[in-house]
Amino acid sequence: MPLEQLRQLQDERLRNLVARLYKDVPFYQQKLKQAGIEPGDIKGVADLAKLPITTKEDLRQNYPFQMFAKPMGDVRRIHASSGTTGKPTVVGYTEHDLNIFDEVVARSMVAAGARPGMRLHNAYGYGLFTGGLGMHGGATRLGMAVIPVSGGMTDRQLMILQDFEPEVMCCTPSYAQTLAAECRKRGIDPAALKVKYGILGAEPWTEAIRTEVEAGLQIKATNIYGLSEIIGPGVSQEDVDERGTGSYVWEDHFYPEILDKDTGEVLPYGEEGVLVFTTLTKEAFPLLRYSTNDICSLHYDPNGKRTHIKMSAIKGRADDMLIIRGVNLFYTQVEEVINTLDYLVPHYRLIVTKKEAMDQVAVEVEVKEGVDHQNEAFKTELAQKIKNTIGLSMKIDLRAHGSIPGSQGGKLSRILDER
Ligand code: DLL
């Protein structure tokens, strides 16, 4: 859709959304009144900055259903995502919302290379997590045959990949690493598998992991991004022919903004900050300027196939950012450095400790198969590179190939904070 037309659509949808929220959600009516805003004041997305931000804390205070904008009789599904503390975040969908969910995931699948008639090996977890059922619905809408494997049980995953011959697979990037490593270990030739495309997301990953899983599974791997609060997977998706240039945000449904992490000011395209979404079309659980806490930037790509805006890969979550001796650190920055050294693989974790009030970071990282992990020169080189690019001295612990525990199917935590 031409950009001008897209803006008109977004404006119209936003006006409608604000009117609905004012009428149907007491939380928003109160918030808008406090901000001195009447629904009629909002003419379109250019006015978004006048509207208040919604945070995870707001959802927590309205647990479990108080932010729903439709009576339970209209709700057809409920998902929940667990956070680091306490109660989960609960989200609901009407039939109309489930339709949007299917639609945006189907679009994402096509961008990733999938086509009707192909088989999908779906290794995202089924259950309250939006990954399994979300991908399932989108693939069904597209006309694929879904194999609902769910996460874990690696033996069975490998059997299905070999025997059911899916052309497309989806799972977390860390689990794709596990599957690639297992293939290598068991002498399964990835070229003999039929799988061509991998749709990976639900956690941050970088080019280092892409290189590894594309070689290890003989696939083209693209990024899928999303969060339960906004819909689930399928908020944005990378195109298979434009890998590494960002993921298209389906902005006819989810309008993105980037805000300064400290001041909350809207930042121009290209600048990095906190990603915020307004759901333009959802009925049961619509959100106004919801702060995802994810750090990235937005840009329009004049060379892209589509007109929609792109978001860069997520660097990390604002609340996951480590502050080490005053330096801000996302673990993906260490992953980027690992990627520049050809004797390492991106199987790693960061261990954070405190020694006499000083924060210390140790990097445990595996060497490639056949490389000596006791090589002192390699250790020194990695420490130097981290110091030069990130500005922090870290203790380096090179590990033998295959010795660091990987993902068993779900999201992998790469930080062990022992402080
Ligand atoms: O993880 C939805 C999803 C399922 C996305 C399957 C992609 C594939 P939640 O459990 O609510 O939803 O977690 C959302 O996960 O705010 C990000 O911090 C992180 N995240 C999701 N996708 C990506 C990605 C699902 N591609 C939270 N890159 C988000 C980086 C991601 N982080």
Short mmCIF file of C-alpha atoms and ligand atoms in Angstrom, two decimals:
data_model
loop_
_atom_site.label_atom_id
_atom_site.label_comp_id
_atom_site.label_asym_id
_atom_site.label_seq_id
_atom_site.Cartn_x
_atom_site.Cartn_y
_atom_site.Cartn_z
CA MET A 1 0.00 0.00 0.00
CA PRO A 2 1.42 3.44 -0.88
CA LEU A 3 2.56 5.26 2.24
CA GLU A 4 0.09 8.10 1.89
CA GLN A 5 -2.82 5.69 1.73
CA LEU A 6 -1.40 3.70 4.65
CA ARG A 7 -1.27 6.88 6.77
CA GLN A 8 -4.93 7.61 6.01
CA LEU A 9 -5.86 4.11 7.06
CA GLN A 10 -3.81 4.38 10.26
CA ASP A 11 -5.36 7.79 11.06
CA GLU A 12 -8.86 6.48 10.64
CA ARG A 13 -8.11 3.37 12.70
CA LEU A 14 -6.50 5.41 15.47
CA ARG A 15 -9.51 7.76 15.73
CA ASN A 16 -11.74 4.74 16.03
CA LEU A 17 -9.45 3.12 18.62
CA VAL A 18 -9.33 6.17 20.89
CA ALA A 19 -13.12 6.46 20.79
CA ARG A 20 -13.48 2.77 21.69
CA LEU A 21 -10.96 2.95 24.54
CA TYR A 22 -12.65 6.02 26.00
CA LYS A 23 -16.01 4.35 25.90
CA ASP A 24 -15.14 0.77 26.89
CA VAL A 25 -12.04 0.72 29.13
CA PRO A 26 -12.33 2.64 32.44
CA PHE A 27 -8.53 2.60 32.81
CA TYR A 28 -8.10 4.48 29.53
CA GLN A 29 -11.01 6.83 30.10
CA GLN A 30 -9.40 7.92 33.33
CA LYS A 31 -5.94 8.19 31.77
CA LEU A 32 -7.22 10.29 28.88
CA LYS A 33 -9.22 12.54 31.19
CA GLN A 34 -6.15 13.06 33.36
CA ALA A 35 -4.21 14.07 30.27
CA GLY A 36 -7.04 16.46 29.34
CA ILE A 37 -7.79 14.66 26.09
CA GLU A 38 -11.18 14.15 24.48
CA PRO A 39 -11.40 11.46 21.79
CA GLY A 40 -12.12 14.18 19.19
CA ASP A 41 -8.72 15.79 19.87
CA ILE A 42 -6.92 12.92 18.17
CA LYS A 43 -7.11 13.31 14.41
CA GLY A 44 -4.44 10.80 13.43
CA VAL A 45 -1.06 9.26 14.15
CA ALA A 46 0.57 12.70 14.05
CA ASP A 47 -1.22 13.36 17.36
CA LEU A 48 0.02 10.19 19.06
CA ALA A 49 2.64 11.98 21.14
CA LYS A 50 -0.20 13.73 23.02
CA LEU A 51 -1.41 10.39 24.33
CA PRO A 52 -0.15 8.70 27.49
CA ILE A 53 2.14 5.66 27.48
CA THR A 54 0.90 2.27 28.72
CA THR A 55 3.35 0.15 30.70
CA LYS A 56 3.61 -3.42 31.90
CA GLU A 57 2.94 -2.08 35.40
CA ASP A 58 -0.46 -0.78 34.18
CA LEU A 59 -1.29 -4.30 33.00
CA ARG A 60 -0.15 -5.74 36.31
CA GLN A 61 -2.44 -3.41 38.23
CA ASN A 62 -5.38 -4.42 36.06
CA TYR A 63 -4.71 -8.16 36.35
CA PRO A 64 -6.18 -10.33 35.01
CA PHE A 65 -8.99 -8.96 32.79
CA GLN A 66 -9.65 -5.34 33.73
CA MET A 67 -8.08 -3.92 30.59
CA PHE A 68 -10.26 -6.04 28.31
CA ALA A 69 -12.41 -3.85 26.08
CA LYS A 70 -14.99 -6.54 25.30
CA PRO A 71 -17.20 -8.62 27.56
CA MET A 72 -15.91 -12.15 28.22
CA GLY A 73 -18.76 -13.52 26.12
CA ASP A 74 -17.02 -12.07 23.04
CA VAL A 75 -13.58 -13.45 23.96
CA ARG A 76 -12.50 -16.60 22.14
CA ARG A 77 -9.00 -17.14 23.49
CA ILE A 78 -6.79 -16.10 26.38
CA HIS A 79 -2.98 -16.25 26.42
CA ALA A 80 -0.52 -15.28 29.13
CA SER A 81 3.19 -14.62 29.31
CA SER A 82 5.18 -14.96 32.48
CA GLY A 83 7.58 -12.23 33.39
CA THR A 84 10.50 -12.25 35.76
CA THR A 85 8.36 -11.58 38.82
CA GLY A 86 4.91 -12.47 40.06
CA LYS A 87 1.77 -12.81 38.01
CA PRO A 88 1.72 -13.30 34.26
CA THR A 89 0.48 -10.75 31.73
CA VAL A 90 -2.93 -11.85 30.47
CA VAL A 91 -4.23 -11.05 26.98
CA GLY A 92 -7.51 -11.83 25.19
CA TYR A 93 -8.70 -12.16 21.60
CA THR A 94 -12.13 -11.91 19.97
CA GLU A 95 -12.82 -13.84 16.79
CA HIS A 96 -11.92 -10.70 14.85
CA ASP A 97 -8.58 -10.51 16.76
CA LEU A 98 -7.78 -14.15 16.03
CA ASN A 99 -8.41 -13.36 12.38
CA ILE A 100 -5.90 -10.52 12.51
CA PHE A 101 -3.44 -12.83 14.29
CA ASP A 102 -3.76 -15.45 11.53
CA GLU A 103 -3.45 -12.77 8.86
CA VAL A 104 -0.26 -11.16 10.20
CA VAL A 105 1.40 -14.53 10.83
CA ALA A 106 0.42 -15.73 7.33
CA ARG A 107 1.99 -12.57 5.88
CA SER A 108 5.09 -13.21 7.95
CA MET A 109 5.33 -16.79 6.71
CA VAL A 110 5.18 -15.65 3.08
CA ALA A 111 7.90 -13.05 3.69
CA ALA A 112 10.01 -15.84 5.23
CA GLY A 113 9.70 -17.99 2.09
CA ALA A 114 6.77 -20.26 2.99
CA ARG A 115 4.06 -21.00 0.41
CA PRO A 116 0.69 -22.79 0.45
CA GLY A 117 1.18 -26.53 0.18
CA MET A 118 4.40 -26.57 2.17
CA ARG A 119 4.73 -28.33 5.54
CA LEU A 120 5.57 -26.42 8.72
CA HIS A 121 7.53 -28.02 11.56
CA ASN A 122 6.29 -25.86 14.46
CA ALA A 123 8.65 -26.20 17.42
CA TYR A 124 7.41 -23.18 19.36
CA GLY A 125 5.74 -24.16 22.61
CA TYR A 126 1.98 -24.77 22.54
CA GLY A 127 0.04 -23.53 25.54
CA LEU A 128 -0.32 -20.16 27.19
CA PHE A 129 2.72 -18.96 25.21
CA THR A 130 1.57 -17.29 21.97
CA GLY A 131 4.32 -18.86 19.83
CA GLY A 132 2.89 -22.33 19.17
CA LEU A 133 -0.77 -21.52 18.53
CA GLY A 134 0.09 -18.22 16.84
CA MET A 135 2.31 -19.78 14.18
CA HIS A 136 -0.14 -22.66 13.86
CA GLY A 137 -3.04 -20.35 13.01
CA GLY A 138 -1.07 -18.30 10.49
CA ALA A 139 0.28 -21.35 8.68
CA THR A 140 -3.20 -22.85 8.51
CA ARG A 141 -4.54 -19.59 7.07
CA LEU A 142 -1.80 -19.64 4.44
CA GLY A 143 -2.69 -23.17 3.40
CA MET A 144 0.23 -25.08 4.86
CA ALA A 145 0.18 -28.46 6.59
CA VAL A 146 1.16 -27.81 10.20
CA ILE A 147 3.09 -30.34 12.27
CA PRO A 148 2.44 -29.20 15.87
CA VAL A 149 5.63 -30.60 17.40
CA SER A 150 5.91 -27.97 20.19
CA GLY A 151 9.22 -27.45 22.02
CA GLY A 152 11.66 -29.96 23.51
CA MET A 153 12.23 -33.69 23.00
CA THR A 154 15.06 -33.18 20.56
CA ASP A 155 15.15 -36.84 19.45
CA ARG A 156 11.60 -36.63 18.24
CA GLN A 157 12.21 -33.27 16.56
CA LEU A 158 15.04 -34.78 14.53
CA MET A 159 12.98 -37.78 13.54
CA ILE A 160 10.15 -35.56 12.32
CA LEU A 161 12.52 -33.28 10.43
CA GLN A 162 13.90 -36.34 8.63
CA ASP A 163 10.73 -38.36 8.08
CA PHE A 164 7.92 -35.79 7.64
CA GLU A 165 10.06 -33.67 5.32
CA PRO A 166 8.83 -30.18 6.27
CA GLU A 167 10.09 -27.35 4.03
CA VAL A 168 9.70 -24.74 6.79
CA MET A 169 10.58 -24.89 10.47
CA CYS A 170 10.06 -22.42 13.28
CA CYS A 171 11.55 -22.27 16.78
CA THR A 172 13.70 -19.99 18.93
CA PRO A 173 17.13 -19.20 17.45
CA SER A 174 18.83 -20.85 20.44
CA TYR A 175 16.84 -24.03 19.86
CA ALA A 176 17.81 -23.94 16.18
CA GLN A 177 21.41 -23.91 17.43
CA THR A 178 20.68 -26.97 19.55
CA LEU A 179 19.09 -28.79 16.60
CA ALA A 180 22.03 -27.90 14.34
CA ALA A 181 24.50 -29.14 16.95
CA GLU A 182 22.57 -32.40 17.37
CA CYS A 183 22.52 -33.01 13.61
CA ARG A 184 26.28 -32.60 13.52
CA LYS A 185 26.77 -34.86 16.53
CA ARG A 186 24.61 -37.64 15.09
CA GLY A 187 25.97 -37.42 11.59
CA ILE A 188 22.64 -36.25 10.11
CA ASP A 189 23.44 -34.48 6.83
CA PRO A 190 21.41 -31.24 6.88
CA ALA A 191 21.54 -31.12 3.08
CA ALA A 192 19.51 -34.35 3.04
CA LEU A 193 16.69 -32.67 4.99
CA LYS A 194 13.95 -30.96 2.97
CA VAL A 195 13.75 -27.95 5.27
CA LYS A 196 14.66 -24.73 3.43
CA TYR A 197 13.39 -21.92 5.63
CA GLY A 198 13.61 -21.21 9.35
CA ILE A 199 11.42 -18.60 11.08
CA LEU A 200 13.21 -17.72 14.30
CA GLY A 201 12.27 -15.39 17.12
CA ALA A 202 10.97 -14.90 20.67
CA GLU A 203 14.45 -13.88 21.90
CA PRO A 204 17.25 -11.58 20.67
CA TRP A 205 19.76 -12.99 18.19
CA THR A 206 22.39 -11.62 15.86
CA GLU A 207 24.15 -12.37 12.57
CA ALA A 208 26.51 -14.73 14.47
CA ILE A 209 23.66 -17.14 15.16
CA ARG A 210 22.20 -16.68 11.69
CA THR A 211 25.51 -17.74 10.12
CA GLU A 212 25.71 -20.76 12.40
CA VAL A 213 22.16 -22.09 11.95
CA GLU A 214 22.03 -21.38 8.22
CA ALA A 215 25.16 -23.50 7.75
CA GLY A 216 24.26 -26.10 10.38
CA LEU A 217 20.74 -26.76 9.10
CA GLN A 218 21.15 -25.66 5.46
CA ILE A 219 18.29 -23.17 5.70
CA LYS A 220 17.58 -19.49 5.11
CA ALA A 221 16.79 -18.12 8.56
CA THR A 222 14.64 -15.02 9.08
CA ASN A 223 13.62 -13.10 12.15
CA ILE A 224 10.07 -13.02 13.48
CA TYR A 225 9.27 -10.59 16.29
CA GLY A 226 6.27 -10.11 18.49
CA LEU A 227 4.91 -9.97 22.00
CA SER A 228 1.78 -11.29 23.66
CA GLU A 229 0.51 -7.85 24.62
CA ILE A 230 0.44 -6.68 21.00
CA ILE A 231 -0.75 -10.01 19.51
CA GLY A 232 2.03 -12.63 19.74
CA PRO A 233 4.44 -13.57 16.92
CA GLY A 234 3.88 -11.67 13.67
CA VAL A 235 4.20 -8.06 14.77
CA SER A 236 7.16 -7.87 12.39
CA GLN A 237 9.03 -10.22 10.07
CA GLU A 238 12.18 -10.14 7.99
CA ASP A 239 11.95 -10.87 4.27
CA VAL A 240 13.96 -13.89 3.16
CA ASP A 241 15.61 -11.92 0.33
CA GLU A 242 16.42 -8.94 2.55
CA ARG A 243 18.00 -10.75 5.48
CA GLY A 244 19.97 -8.47 7.77
CA THR A 245 18.19 -5.25 6.76
CA GLY A 246 15.44 -5.28 9.42
CA SER A 247 11.97 -6.74 9.84
CA TYR A 248 8.82 -5.31 8.25
CA VAL A 249 6.39 -4.09 10.90
CA TRP A 250 2.77 -4.82 9.91
CA GLU A 251 2.00 -1.21 10.65
CA ASP A 252 -1.54 -1.25 9.28
CA HIS A 253 -2.33 -3.10 12.55
CA PHE A 254 0.51 -2.19 14.92
CA TYR A 255 1.77 1.39 14.79
CA PRO A 256 5.37 1.67 16.03
CA GLU A 257 7.26 4.54 17.64
CA ILE A 258 10.73 4.80 19.18
CA LEU A 259 11.08 6.74 22.42
CA ASP A 260 14.12 7.97 24.24
CA LYS A 261 14.80 5.53 27.08
CA ASP A 262 15.27 8.30 29.64
CA THR A 263 13.14 11.26 28.52
CA GLY A 264 10.28 9.40 26.81
CA GLU A 265 10.55 11.77 23.83
CA VAL A 266 9.71 10.46 20.36
CA LEU A 267 12.93 9.86 18.42
CA PRO A 268 13.38 10.29 14.66
CA TYR A 269 13.75 7.29 12.33
CA GLY A 270 17.18 5.71 12.57
CA GLU A 271 17.73 6.47 16.24
CA GLU A 272 17.82 3.74 18.82
CA GLY A 273 15.42 3.68 21.75
CA VAL A 274 12.46 1.90 23.32
CA LEU A 275 9.96 0.41 20.89
CA VAL A 276 6.33 1.38 21.56
CA PHE A 277 3.23 0.03 19.80
CA THR A 278 -0.37 1.12 19.39
CA THR A 279 -2.70 -1.69 18.31
CA LEU A 280 -4.89 -0.04 15.67
CA THR A 281 -7.41 -2.81 15.09
CA LYS A 282 -7.60 -5.21 18.03
CA GLU A 283 -10.90 -5.49 19.90
CA ALA A 284 -10.52 -7.47 23.13
CA PHE A 285 -7.16 -6.16 24.31
CA PRO A 286 -6.32 -2.91 22.52
CA LEU A 287 -3.33 -0.94 23.76
CA LEU A 288 -2.34 2.67 23.35
CA ARG A 289 1.39 3.41 23.06
CA TYR A 290 2.46 0.26 24.90
CA SER A 291 6.11 0.32 25.92
CA THR A 292 7.70 -3.00 24.94
CA ASN A 293 10.98 -2.25 26.71
CA ASP A 294 12.74 -3.65 23.63
CA ILE A 295 15.58 -1.56 22.21
CA CYS A 296 15.84 -1.01 18.43
CA SER A 297 15.40 1.61 15.68
CA LEU A 298 12.94 2.14 12.79
CA HIS A 299 13.52 3.03 9.14
CA TYR A 300 11.84 2.97 5.74
CA ASP A 301 13.88 0.96 3.23
CA PRO A 302 13.73 2.50 -0.26
CA ASN A 303 15.20 -0.74 -1.68
CA GLY A 304 12.76 -3.04 0.10
CA LYS A 305 9.98 -5.03 -1.56
CA ARG A 306 7.31 -3.58 0.71
CA THR A 307 6.26 -0.08 1.74
CA HIS A 308 5.89 -0.86 5.45
CA ILE A 309 8.49 0.40 7.93
CA LYS A 310 11.33 -1.85 9.13
CA MET A 311 12.64 -2.31 12.64
CA SER A 312 16.25 -3.25 13.33
CA ALA A 313 17.11 -6.43 15.25
CA ILE A 314 16.35 -6.09 18.96
CA LYS A 315 19.51 -5.36 20.89
CA GLY A 316 17.96 -6.43 24.18
CA ARG A 317 15.35 -5.34 26.67
CA ALA A 318 15.79 -2.07 28.52
CA ASP A 319 15.31 -3.95 31.80
CA ASP A 320 17.88 -6.60 30.78
CA MET A 321 20.55 -4.05 30.12
CA LEU A 322 23.47 -4.64 32.41
CA ILE A 323 25.28 -1.64 33.79
CA ILE A 324 28.82 -2.77 34.42
CA ARG A 325 31.10 -0.24 36.07
CA GLY A 326 28.98 2.49 34.52
CA VAL A 327 28.98 1.04 30.99
CA ASN A 328 25.65 -0.08 29.48
CA LEU A 329 25.89 -3.59 28.15
CA PHE A 330 23.55 -5.80 26.14
CA TYR A 331 24.65 -9.39 25.73
CA THR A 332 24.11 -9.19 21.97
CA GLN A 333 27.09 -6.80 21.82
CA VAL A 334 29.34 -9.62 23.06
CA GLU A 335 27.73 -11.95 20.49
CA GLU A 336 28.68 -9.48 17.73
CA VAL A 337 32.32 -9.61 18.83
CA ILE A 338 32.28 -13.42 19.00
CA ASN A 339 31.08 -13.38 15.40
CA THR A 340 34.27 -11.66 14.23
CA LEU A 341 36.56 -14.48 15.43
CA ASP A 342 36.52 -17.55 13.24
CA TYR A 343 37.66 -19.99 15.94
CA LEU A 344 34.57 -19.28 18.11
CA VAL A 345 30.90 -20.29 17.82
CA PRO A 346 28.02 -18.23 19.29
CA HIS A 347 27.37 -20.67 22.13
CA TYR A 348 28.05 -18.53 25.16
CA ARG A 349 26.85 -17.02 28.37
CA LEU A 350 27.80 -14.06 30.50
CA ILE A 351 28.33 -14.57 34.21
CA VAL A 352 28.02 -11.44 36.28
CA THR A 353 29.44 -11.31 39.80
CA LYS A 354 30.40 -8.68 42.31
CA LYS A 355 33.85 -8.53 43.83
CA GLU A 356 34.49 -5.89 46.47
CA ALA A 357 31.63 -3.72 45.13
CA MET A 358 32.97 -4.04 41.58
CA ASP A 359 30.85 -5.73 38.93
CA GLN A 360 32.73 -8.38 36.98
CA VAL A 361 31.70 -10.10 33.78
CA ALA A 362 33.05 -13.45 32.68
CA VAL A 363 32.38 -14.66 29.14
CA GLU A 364 32.08 -18.40 28.70
CA VAL A 365 32.21 -19.22 25.01
CA GLU A 366 32.76 -22.36 22.99
CA VAL A 367 35.48 -22.83 20.40
CA LYS A 368 34.80 -24.42 17.02
CA GLU A 369 35.07 -28.14 16.70
CA GLY A 370 38.73 -29.22 16.63
CA VAL A 371 40.05 -25.95 18.10
CA ASP A 372 42.10 -26.05 21.31
CA HIS A 373 40.14 -24.23 24.02
CA GLN A 374 43.26 -23.71 26.10
CA ASN A 375 44.89 -21.51 23.51
CA GLU A 376 46.03 -18.43 25.44
CA ALA A 377 46.45 -16.28 22.31
CA PHE A 378 42.76 -16.77 21.45
CA LYS A 379 41.73 -15.76 24.96
CA THR A 380 43.82 -12.61 24.81
CA GLU A 381 42.52 -11.70 21.38
CA LEU A 382 38.85 -12.00 22.46
CA ALA A 383 39.47 -9.98 25.64
CA GLN A 384 41.20 -7.26 23.60
CA LYS A 385 38.42 -7.09 21.02
CA ILE A 386 35.74 -6.82 23.71
CA LYS A 387 37.73 -4.11 25.46
CA ASN A 388 38.19 -2.17 22.20
CA THR A 389 34.60 -2.38 20.98
CA ILE A 390 32.53 -2.39 24.18
CA GLY A 391 34.97 -0.67 26.49
CA LEU A 392 34.92 -3.26 29.26
CA SER A 393 37.49 -5.74 30.51
CA MET A 394 35.96 -9.18 30.82
CA LYS A 395 37.36 -12.44 32.04
CA ILE A 396 37.42 -14.97 29.21
CA ASP A 397 36.72 -18.62 29.72
CA LEU A 398 37.06 -20.59 26.48
CA ARG A 399 35.18 -23.85 26.57
CA ALA A 400 35.45 -27.03 24.57
CA HIS A 401 33.05 -27.42 21.67
CA GLY A 402 29.62 -28.64 22.81
CA SER A 403 30.17 -28.01 26.53
CA ILE A 404 27.84 -25.08 27.28
CA PRO A 405 24.19 -26.05 27.85
CA GLY A 406 21.92 -24.81 25.05
CA SER A 407 18.17 -24.31 24.67
CA GLN A 408 15.87 -27.26 25.27
CA GLY A 409 13.13 -25.62 23.23
CA GLY A 410 12.15 -22.40 24.97
CA LYS A 411 13.73 -18.98 25.40
CA LEU A 412 17.36 -19.21 26.47
CA SER A 413 18.79 -16.96 29.14
CA ARG A 414 22.35 -16.02 28.23
CA ILE A 415 23.01 -14.02 31.39
CA LEU A 416 23.75 -15.58 34.74
CA ASP A 417 23.57 -12.75 37.24
CA GLU A 418 25.12 -13.94 40.47
CA ARG A 419 25.25 -10.57 42.17
O1 DLL B 1 7.87 -14.23 22.40
C1 DLL B 1 6.03 -13.96 20.86
C2 DLL B 1 6.80 -14.67 19.82
C3 DLL B 1 6.67 -16.03 19.67
C4 DLL B 1 7.63 -13.97 18.95
C5 DLL B 1 7.36 -16.72 18.66
C6 DLL B 1 8.33 -14.62 17.94
C7 DLL B 1 8.18 -15.97 17.81
P1 DLL B 1 6.31 -13.02 24.66
O2 DLL B 1 6.55 -14.32 25.30
O3 DLL B 1 5.24 -12.13 25.19
O4 DLL B 1 5.97 -13.18 23.14
O5 DLL B 1 7.70 -12.25 24.70
C8 DLL B 1 7.86 -11.02 24.06
O6 DLL B 1 10.20 -11.48 23.60
O7 DLL B 1 9.12 -8.13 24.09
C9 DLL B 1 11.03 -9.35 23.17
O8 DLL B 1 11.72 -8.94 24.34
C10 DLL B 1 11.27 -10.83 22.95
N1 DLL B 1 11.25 -11.14 21.51
C11 DLL B 1 10.25 -11.69 20.80
N2 DLL B 1 10.65 -11.86 19.51
C12 DLL B 1 11.91 -11.38 19.41
C13 DLL B 1 12.86 -11.25 18.37
C14 DLL B 1 6.74 -13.82 22.19
N3 DLL B 1 12.62 -11.69 17.14
C15 DLL B 1 9.29 -10.54 24.17
N4 DLL B 1 14.04 -10.68 18.66
C16 DLL B 1 9.54 -9.27 23.38
C17 DLL B 1 14.32 -10.23 19.91
C18 DLL B 1 12.28 -10.91 20.69
N5 DLL B 1 13.48 -10.35 20.93
#
